[in-house]
Amino acid sequence: MRIAMIGTGYVGLVSGACLSEFGHNVVCIDKDAAKVEALRQGVIPIFEPGLEEVVGANARAGRLTFESAMAQAVSEAEAVFIAVGTPSRRGDGHADLSYVFAAAEELACHLRDYTVVITKSTVPVGTSHQVKQIIARARPDARFDVCSNPEFLREGSAIEDFRRPDRVIVGCDSDRARDVIREIYRPLYLHETPIVFTNPETSELIKYAANAFLATKITFINEIADLCEKVGADVQDVARGIGLDGRIGAKFLHAGPGFGGSCFPKDTLALLKTSQDHEAPARIVEAVVAVNEERKRRMAGKIEAAFGGVRGKTVAVLGLTFKPNTDDMRDAPSLAIVPQLQAAGATVRAYDPEGGKEARKLLDVTLCDSAYEALDGADGVVILTEWNEFRALDVARMKALLKHPLMVDLRNIYRPAHMAAEGFTYVSIGRAMAAPQ
Ligand code: UGA
C-alpha cells in the first residue's frame, strides 16, 4: 500500500519507518528541507534505539523515502497519516492544533483518488471531525474519510512498541476506511494484536485517558513512597505487593522524582482543558498534575537535606533526560531540580549518556564525559535517570572519587543494605535511609 506520513518528528518517523518495514511504500514528508536531506543521508535527528537500522534498511530497499513537498506523495497515497506536533498552547494548556489544521488544509489540495486521512498526532476529542470539515471545505469534490489512530509508543522502546503493540485503536465511521486500516495493520494479525474499532471521538479520548491513567498510577505510588518513608515501609515491596494483584498490574508503579517527557505533562493538561470546556470535572487528573509539579520541586529539597545544605558544595548529577534511552529533555525532572540546587548555592557537574547536547541548551552545568568524571571531587552523587550504565557502577571507585560517600538515588537502582555495607550514606525514594556500616 502507498502511504504518506506528514511529519518526521518522533511519532511520524518511527511510524513511517515501521510501516515501511511491514512492506508498505511510505513517503515521510517534512517541511524542513534540511531535515529531509539529512534523513535521505541516513542521519536520524533523534536518539531512539533501533531506529537508524530500520530507516536504513527500508530506505535501501526503496520502501521508505523522504520529501519536503506533499503534492506527489499525497496524490498517490491510499492513506495519509498526519503526525505533526501538538504542543501545549501557551497560557491555557490546550493542545495547539495549528500544525494539524495546516497539514489538513494543504493535503486537501493534493487528494486525487479515494484516500483515508488518519490523525496519528495526539489530538483532543473532536479534532478528526474538524479535520474532515477542513478538507471538505477545501475540496468539496474529494473522496476521502478521516480516522483517528493514536500512537502508544514509548520513547526508548518505540520500535518494539510499534512492532508488538498491546493494541491498535482506530476511530472510524466508514466501512471502506476500516478496510484500508485493516490492510495497513495486517502484519500485526500474526501476533493476534487486538484492533479496536470505535468512533473517532472515543479513539481520541482513549489516548488521553490512557496517558492520564498511567500518570495517575505513577503519582499514586510516588505519594505512597512518601508515606513509606514516614512509617518505615519499603515502596518497592509495596509496589510488588499490590502489582501482583492482576486487577492493579505491576507496570508503572516505579516510584521516582515525578513523571516528565513530551507526553504525560502535556496530555494531562490538555485533558483537563477538555474536561473544563465540557464542564465534566476531572479532579483526579487535576490532583495528579499539581502533585507531580510539586514533587519535582520538592526533590531538590530532599537532595539539599541529604547533603546537609548544598551551599558551596559540588553535586554530581547522573542522568538529565526524562527517562533512559532517549536524548529527550522535555519536562525532565532535572530541569526543575538542577536550577534549584544551583539557586541554593551548589555547583553541579553532570553526565548523561545521550542528553548532553540538549542539556547544554537548557541547563548551565558542567557537562562531563563519564559518570566517574562527574563524581571526581564532588561532595556527593545524585541519580536522576536510571540509565543502564548507572546500575552497576564500581562503588569502591565512586567512594574514592567523592569527597563524601553520599548517594541520593531518585530511581531506586541500588540496594540500601549494599550501599551501607560499602560505606555510603544512601538516600532513595520510599525506603529507609541507609547509613554507612
Ligand atoms: C508515554 C506512554 O507510556 C506511551 O504509551 C505514549 O505513547 C507516549 O507517552 C505518548 O503519548 O506519546 P513516554 O513519555 O515515552 O511514553 O515515556 P514513559 O515510559 O511512559 O515515561 C513517562 C514518565 O513517567 C518518565 O518521566 C518516567 O520516568 C516516568 N515513570 C514511568 C515513572 O516515574 N515510573 C514508572 O513506573 C513509569
PDB file of N, CA and C in Angstrom, residues 26-87:
ATOM      1  N   VAL A  26       6.272   3.867   1.874  1.00  0.00           N
ATOM      2  CA  VAL A  26       5.990   5.031   2.716  1.00  0.00           C
ATOM      3  C   VAL A  26       6.849   6.218   2.288  1.00  0.00           C
ATOM      4  N   VAL A  27       6.174   7.369   2.131  1.00  0.00           N
ATOM      5  CA  VAL A  27       6.910   8.611   1.911  1.00  0.00           C
ATOM      6  C   VAL A  27       6.717   9.471   3.161  1.00  0.00           C
ATOM      7  N   CYS A  28       7.817   9.804   3.830  1.00  0.00           N
ATOM      8  CA  CYS A  28       7.740  10.685   5.008  1.00  0.00           C
ATOM      9  C   CYS A  28       7.974  12.113   4.539  1.00  0.00           C
ATOM     10  N   ILE A  29       7.072  13.000   4.950  1.00  0.00           N
ATOM     11  CA  ILE A  29       7.130  14.381   4.447  1.00  0.00           C
ATOM     12  C   ILE A  29       7.394  15.343   5.598  1.00  0.00           C
ATOM     13  N   ASP A  30       8.320  16.249   5.371  1.00  0.00           N
ATOM     14  CA  ASP A  30       8.565  17.280   6.385  1.00  0.00           C
ATOM     15  C   ASP A  30       8.918  18.582   5.681  1.00  0.00           C
ATOM     16  N   LYS A  31       8.385  19.683   6.204  1.00  0.00           N
ATOM     17  CA  LYS A  31       8.624  20.991   5.585  1.00  0.00           C
ATOM     18  C   LYS A  31      10.087  21.397   5.709  1.00  0.00           C
ATOM     19  N   ASP A  32      10.765  20.850   6.719  1.00  0.00           N
ATOM     20  CA  ASP A  32      12.151  21.205   6.990  1.00  0.00           C
ATOM     21  C   ASP A  32      13.070  20.491   5.984  1.00  0.00           C
ATOM     22  N   ALA A  33      13.450  21.237   4.936  1.00  0.00           N
ATOM     23  CA  ALA A  33      14.205  20.616   3.838  1.00  0.00           C
ATOM     24  C   ALA A  33      15.551  20.065   4.303  1.00  0.00           C
ATOM     25  N   ALA A  34      16.181  20.759   5.263  1.00  0.00           N
ATOM     26  CA  ALA A  34      17.486  20.288   5.754  1.00  0.00           C
ATOM     27  C   ALA A  34      17.323  18.945   6.464  1.00  0.00           C
ATOM     28  N   LYS A  35      16.228  18.813   7.211  1.00  0.00           N
ATOM     29  CA  LYS A  35      15.966  17.556   7.927  1.00  0.00           C
ATOM     30  C   LYS A  35      15.721  16.425   6.921  1.00  0.00           C
ATOM     31  N   VAL A  36      14.966  16.746   5.880  1.00  0.00           N
ATOM     32  CA  VAL A  36      14.678  15.741   4.842  1.00  0.00           C
ATOM     33  C   VAL A  36      15.972  15.291   4.177  1.00  0.00           C
ATOM     34  N   GLU A  37      16.834  16.254   3.878  1.00  0.00           N
ATOM     35  CA  GLU A  37      18.101  15.915   3.235  1.00  0.00           C
ATOM     36  C   GLU A  37      18.946  15.027   4.155  1.00  0.00           C
ATOM     37  N   ALA A  38      18.964  15.379   5.447  1.00  0.00           N
ATOM     38  CA  ALA A  38      19.734  14.574   6.403  1.00  0.00           C
ATOM     39  C   ALA A  38      19.164  13.155   6.482  1.00  0.00           C
ATOM     40  N   LEU A  39      17.826  13.046   6.517  1.00  0.00           N
ATOM     41  CA  LEU A  39      17.203  11.717   6.594  1.00  0.00           C
ATOM     42  C   LEU A  39      17.540  10.885   5.359  1.00  0.00           C
ATOM     43  N   ARG A  40      17.602  11.559   4.207  1.00  0.00           N
ATOM     44  CA  ARG A  40      17.968  10.843   2.974  1.00  0.00           C
ATOM     45  C   ARG A  40      19.386  10.270   3.074  1.00  0.00           C
ATOM     46  N   GLN A  41      20.215  10.983   3.860  1.00  0.00           N
ATOM     47  CA  GLN A  41      21.604  10.508   4.039  1.00  0.00           C
ATOM     48  C   GLN A  41      21.694   9.492   5.184  1.00  0.00           C
ATOM     49  N   GLY A  42      20.539   9.191   5.805  1.00  0.00           N
ATOM     50  CA  GLY A  42      20.536   8.219   6.907  1.00  0.00           C
ATOM     51  C   GLY A  42      20.850   8.830   8.256  1.00  0.00           C
ATOM     52  N   VAL A  43      20.833  10.190   8.332  1.00  0.00           N
ATOM     53  CA  VAL A  43      21.106  10.846   9.623  1.00  0.00           C
ATOM     54  C   VAL A  43      19.783  11.002  10.381  1.00  0.00           C
ATOM     55  N   ILE A  44      19.704  10.379  11.557  1.00  0.00           N
ATOM     56  CA  ILE A  44      18.456  10.377  12.330  1.00  0.00           C
ATOM     57  C   ILE A  44      18.526  11.502  13.366  1.00  0.00           C
ATOM     58  N   PRO A  45      17.519  12.402  13.364  1.00  0.00           N
ATOM     59  CA  PRO A  45      17.625  13.581  14.249  1.00  0.00           C
ATOM     60  C   PRO A  45      17.420  13.285  15.732  1.00  0.00           C
ATOM     61  N   ILE A  46      16.877  12.104  16.071  1.00  0.00           N
ATOM     62  CA  ILE A  46      16.651  11.796  17.492  1.00  0.00           C
ATOM     63  C   ILE A  46      17.385  10.522  17.857  1.00  0.00           C
ATOM     64  N   PHE A  47      17.618  10.344  19.157  1.00  0.00           N
ATOM     65  CA  PHE A  47      18.235   9.095  19.596  1.00  0.00           C
ATOM     66  C   PHE A  47      17.116   8.127  19.973  1.00  0.00           C
ATOM     67  N   GLU A  48      16.975   7.069  19.211  1.00  0.00           N
ATOM     68  CA  GLU A  48      15.972   6.045  19.538  1.00  0.00           C
ATOM     69  C   GLU A  48      16.567   4.692  19.147  1.00  0.00           C
ATOM     70  N   PRO A  49      16.780   3.816  20.122  1.00  0.00           N
ATOM     71  CA  PRO A  49      17.425   2.541  19.806  1.00  0.00           C
ATOM     72  C   PRO A  49      16.726   1.799  18.664  1.00  0.00           C
ATOM     73  N   GLY A  50      17.523   1.388  17.665  1.00  0.00           N
ATOM     74  CA  GLY A  50      17.000   0.577  16.564  1.00  0.00           C
ATOM     75  C   GLY A  50      16.446   1.373  15.388  1.00  0.00           C
ATOM     76  N   LEU A  51      16.178   2.668  15.595  1.00  0.00           N
ATOM     77  CA  LEU A  51      15.514   3.452  14.538  1.00  0.00           C
ATOM     78  C   LEU A  51      16.401   3.615  13.308  1.00  0.00           C
ATOM     79  N   GLU A  52      17.673   3.903  13.558  1.00  0.00           N
ATOM     80  CA  GLU A  52      18.587   4.122  12.437  1.00  0.00           C
ATOM     81  C   GLU A  52      18.631   2.885  11.525  1.00  0.00           C
ATOM     82  N   GLU A  53      18.663   1.713  12.134  1.00  0.00           N
ATOM     83  CA  GLU A  53      18.729   0.469  11.374  1.00  0.00           C
ATOM     84  C   GLU A  53      17.450   0.277  10.546  1.00  0.00           C
ATOM     85  N   VAL A  54      16.288   0.506  11.173  1.00  0.00           N
ATOM     86  CA  VAL A  54      15.016   0.301  10.450  1.00  0.00           C
ATOM     87  C   VAL A  54      14.916   1.295   9.293  1.00  0.00           C
ATOM     88  N   VAL A  55      15.281   2.550   9.549  1.00  0.00           N
ATOM     89  CA  VAL A  55      15.219   3.567   8.489  1.00  0.00           C
ATOM     90  C   VAL A  55      16.187   3.170   7.361  1.00  0.00           C
ATOM     91  N   GLY A  56      17.402   2.822   7.737  1.00  0.00           N
ATOM     92  CA  GLY A  56      18.421   2.488   6.731  1.00  0.00           C
ATOM     93  C   GLY A  56      18.008   1.309   5.878  1.00  0.00           C
ATOM     94  N   ALA A  57      17.562   0.233   6.526  1.00  0.00           N
ATOM     95  CA  ALA A  57      17.240  -0.990   5.779  1.00  0.00           C
ATOM     96  C   ALA A  57      16.088  -0.747   4.805  1.00  0.00           C
ATOM     97  N   ASN A  58      15.059  -0.022   5.246  1.00  0.00           N
ATOM     98  CA  ASN A  58      13.892   0.167   4.389  1.00  0.00           C
ATOM     99  C   ASN A  58      14.127   1.230   3.321  1.00  0.00           C
ATOM    100  N   ALA A  59      14.984   2.201   3.637  1.00  0.00           N
ATOM    101  CA  ALA A  59      15.351   3.186   2.615  1.00  0.00           C
ATOM    102  C   ALA A  59      16.124   2.478   1.507  1.00  0.00           C
ATOM    103  N   ARG A  60      17.063   1.617   1.903  1.00  0.00           N
ATOM    104  CA  ARG A  60      17.848   0.880   0.889  1.00  0.00           C
ATOM    105  C   ARG A  60      16.948  -0.023   0.048  1.00  0.00           C
ATOM    106  N   ALA A  61      15.933  -0.584   0.685  1.00  0.00           N
ATOM    107  CA  ALA A  61      15.011  -1.467  -0.050  1.00  0.00           C
ATOM    108  C   ALA A  61      14.050  -0.667  -0.935  1.00  0.00           C
ATOM    109  N   GLY A  62      14.117   0.663  -0.834  1.00  0.00           N
ATOM    110  CA  GLY A  62      13.292   1.519  -1.697  1.00  0.00           C
ATOM    111  C   GLY A  62      11.862   1.687  -1.204  1.00  0.00           C
ATOM    112  N   ARG A  63      11.567   1.203   0.013  1.00  0.00           N
ATOM    113  CA  ARG A  63      10.182   1.312   0.515  1.00  0.00           C
ATOM    114  C   ARG A  63       9.961   2.582   1.328  1.00  0.00           C
ATOM    115  N   LEU A  64      11.052   3.250   1.722  1.00  0.00           N
ATOM    116  CA  LEU A  64      10.932   4.426   2.594  1.00  0.00           C
ATOM    117  C   LEU A  64      11.692   5.585   1.964  1.00  0.00           C
ATOM    118  N   THR A  65      10.958   6.651   1.645  1.00  0.00           N
ATOM    119  CA  THR A  65      11.618   7.819   1.046  1.00  0.00           C
ATOM    120  C   THR A  65      11.197   9.074   1.809  1.00  0.00           C
ATOM    121  N   PHE A  66      11.926  10.149   1.560  1.00  0.00           N
ATOM    122  CA  PHE A  66      11.687  11.398   2.288  1.00  0.00           C
ATOM    123  C   PHE A  66      11.511  12.546   1.307  1.00  0.00           C
ATOM    124  N   GLU A  67      10.510  13.380   1.572  1.00  0.00           N
ATOM    125  CA  GLU A  67      10.211  14.510   0.681  1.00  0.00           C
ATOM    126  C   GLU A  67       9.887  15.732   1.516  1.00  0.00           C
ATOM    127  N   SER A  68      10.162  16.926   0.949  1.00  0.00           N
ATOM    128  CA  SER A  68       9.720  18.115   1.661  1.00  0.00           C
ATOM    129  C   SER A  68       8.416  18.668   1.073  1.00  0.00           C
ATOM    130  N   ALA A  69       8.034  18.184  -0.105  1.00  0.00           N
ATOM    131  CA  ALA A  69       6.771  18.636  -0.697  1.00  0.00           C
ATOM    132  C   ALA A  69       5.741  17.512  -0.632  1.00  0.00           C
ATOM    133  N   MET A  70       4.488  17.909  -0.414  1.00  0.00           N
ATOM    134  CA  MET A  70       3.424  16.908  -0.248  1.00  0.00           C
ATOM    135  C   MET A  70       2.851  16.382  -1.548  1.00  0.00           C
ATOM    136  N   ALA A  71       2.858  17.239  -2.595  1.00  0.00           N
ATOM    137  CA  ALA A  71       1.992  17.038  -3.759  1.00  0.00           C
ATOM    138  C   ALA A  71       1.962  15.602  -4.276  1.00  0.00           C
ATOM    139  N   GLN A  72       3.129  15.099  -4.700  1.00  0.00           N
ATOM    140  CA  GLN A  72       3.127  13.801  -5.356  1.00  0.00           C
ATOM    141  C   GLN A  72       2.766  12.668  -4.393  1.00  0.00           C
ATOM    142  N   ALA A  73       3.402  12.680  -3.227  1.00  0.00           N
ATOM    143  CA  ALA A  73       3.187  11.575  -2.266  1.00  0.00           C
ATOM    144  C   ALA A  73       1.714  11.485  -1.867  1.00  0.00           C
ATOM    145  N   VAL A  74       1.092  12.641  -1.592  1.00  0.00           N
ATOM    146  CA  VAL A  74      -0.308  12.623  -1.153  1.00  0.00           C
ATOM    147  C   VAL A  74      -1.224  12.202  -2.296  1.00  0.00           C
ATOM    148  N   SER A  75      -0.958  12.692  -3.495  1.00  0.00           N
ATOM    149  CA  SER A  75      -1.860  12.358  -4.598  1.00  0.00           C
ATOM    150  C   SER A  75      -1.789  10.867  -4.945  1.00  0.00           C
ATOM    151  N   GLU A  76      -0.649  10.233  -4.663  1.00  0.00           N
ATOM    152  CA  GLU A  76      -0.511   8.803  -4.982  1.00  0.00           C
ATOM    153  C   GLU A  76      -0.897   7.890  -3.829  1.00  0.00           C
ATOM    154  N   ALA A  77      -1.094   8.473  -2.619  1.00  0.00           N
ATOM    155  CA  ALA A  77      -1.277   7.626  -1.426  1.00  0.00           C
ATOM    156  C   ALA A  77      -2.711   7.131  -1.284  1.00  0.00           C
ATOM    157  N   GLU A  78      -2.822   5.911  -0.740  1.00  0.00           N
ATOM    158  CA  GLU A  78      -4.154   5.412  -0.356  1.00  0.00           C
ATOM    159  C   GLU A  78      -4.475   5.842   1.072  1.00  0.00           C
ATOM    160  N   ALA A  79      -3.415   6.049   1.847  1.00  0.00           N
ATOM    161  CA  ALA A  79      -3.603   6.511   3.232  1.00  0.00           C
ATOM    162  C   ALA A  79      -2.606   7.613   3.524  1.00  0.00           C
ATOM    163  N   VAL A  80      -3.091   8.695   4.157  1.00  0.00           N
ATOM    164  CA  VAL A  80      -2.212   9.804   4.544  1.00  0.00           C
ATOM    165  C   VAL A  80      -2.305   9.968   6.062  1.00  0.00           C
ATOM    166  N   PHE A  81      -1.184   9.801   6.741  1.00  0.00           N
ATOM    167  CA  PHE A  81      -1.156   9.988   8.192  1.00  0.00           C
ATOM    168  C   PHE A  81      -0.741  11.425   8.507  1.00  0.00           C
ATOM    169  N   ILE A  82      -1.436  12.031   9.466  1.00  0.00           N
ATOM    170  CA  ILE A  82      -0.988  13.334   9.985  1.00  0.00           C
ATOM    171  C   ILE A  82      -0.291  13.061  11.317  1.00  0.00           C
ATOM    172  N   ALA A  83       1.018  13.301  11.350  1.00  0.00           N
ATOM    173  CA  ALA A  83       1.786  13.023  12.576  1.00  0.00           C
ATOM    174  C   ALA A  83       2.649  14.233  12.922  1.00  0.00           C
ATOM    175  N   VAL A  84       2.009  15.402  12.907  1.00  0.00           N
ATOM    176  CA  VAL A  84       2.751  16.625  13.240  1.00  0.00           C
ATOM    177  C   VAL A  84       2.600  16.914  14.734  1.00  0.00           C
ATOM    178  N   GLY A  85       3.353  17.864  15.248  1.00  0.00           N
ATOM    179  CA  GLY A  85       3.356  18.138  16.691  1.00  0.00           C
ATOM    180  C   GLY A  85       2.069  18.797  17.168  1.00  0.00           C
ATOM    181  N   THR A  86       1.713  18.529  18.429  1.00  0.00           N
ATOM    182  CA  THR A  86       0.581  19.223  19.066  1.00  0.00           C
ATOM    183  C   THR A  86       1.050  19.699  20.442  1.00  0.00           C
ATOM    184  N   PRO A  87       1.953  20.684  20.455  1.00  0.00           N
ATOM    185  CA  PRO A  87       2.491  21.146  21.743  1.00  0.00           C
ATOM    186  C   PRO A  87       1.419  21.805  22.605  1.00  0.00           C
TER     187      PRO A  87
END
